[in-house]
């Protein structure tokens, strides 16, 4: 296990092993993503798709999702306030997971899943799938004998694929009819726009454009949507829970965050949602809040990178040790 930032940078960015996907990574992600995805694609394919998805993470594009994010956050606040007033003991991670999957749904599908207020096939299936994952499979070989796990993973996968597939088909038809905002940069839209760009090139070459999505591309697109939905909501949820825990045990830090929010966002909590929708750039003017989030991620990283060592590849520590 690498704990040094210097060694981690070498292993993930500069060394020969940086872009090599370790064996069995695809096997781990198969129940979650359903197929080849950005986490386990070979480097050449990964680079081309990474360029496609980079557009979705620009500051301007993220700002366009702020109204929906604010709406989901208000529901999360309402839920937490209701539990606080009732005095009921609840699991914060469960409540937060449903919030973050709604939150990420805005950027992945550009739609509200409604997981915080009711049932949603995609959200419920993804949460169920994550709960059935085997984190200790290498330690306990008996985990492989859990037959209900495989049944539930198959059922959840079918439900997610059907839901996302129907959304893809609907969005694809909308693009063909020019009845959709072509500037949208949700994950689903980015995948479809790349497909439509290829179709346009084929059309200019005399090849008739497809009237429906290619089956292989459709399956690939579904896997990317599933991947972003999983990695987005899970890491965000754990970070929020740990941040709230750390703030509750460090009152001086909490006081400083509140002072910064009052200074930058004002003290009128009721007008804050409309203010953020109108001026989303204010979220980039909270350096202390940003520092708290980064410190939370440092203390409780929600994920880790995996690399496979290779002969002739050395990592060099700060003291020169290989």
GROMACS .gro file of N, CA, C and O in nm, residues 112 158 237:
model
   12
  112UNK      N    1  -3.418   1.426  -1.261
  112UNK     CA    2  -3.435   1.398  -1.119
  112UNK      C    3  -3.485   1.255  -1.102
  112UNK      O    4  -3.584   1.215  -1.162
  158UNK      N    5  -3.031  -0.610  -1.487
  158UNK     CA    6  -3.138  -0.605  -1.587
  158UNK      C    7  -3.223  -0.479  -1.570
  158UNK      O    8  -3.256  -0.411  -1.667
  237UNK      N    9  -2.120   1.059  -0.101
  237UNK     CA   10  -2.194   1.031   0.022
  237UNK      C   11  -2.100   1.011   0.141
  237UNK      O   12  -2.121   1.068   0.249
   0.00000   0.00000   0.00000
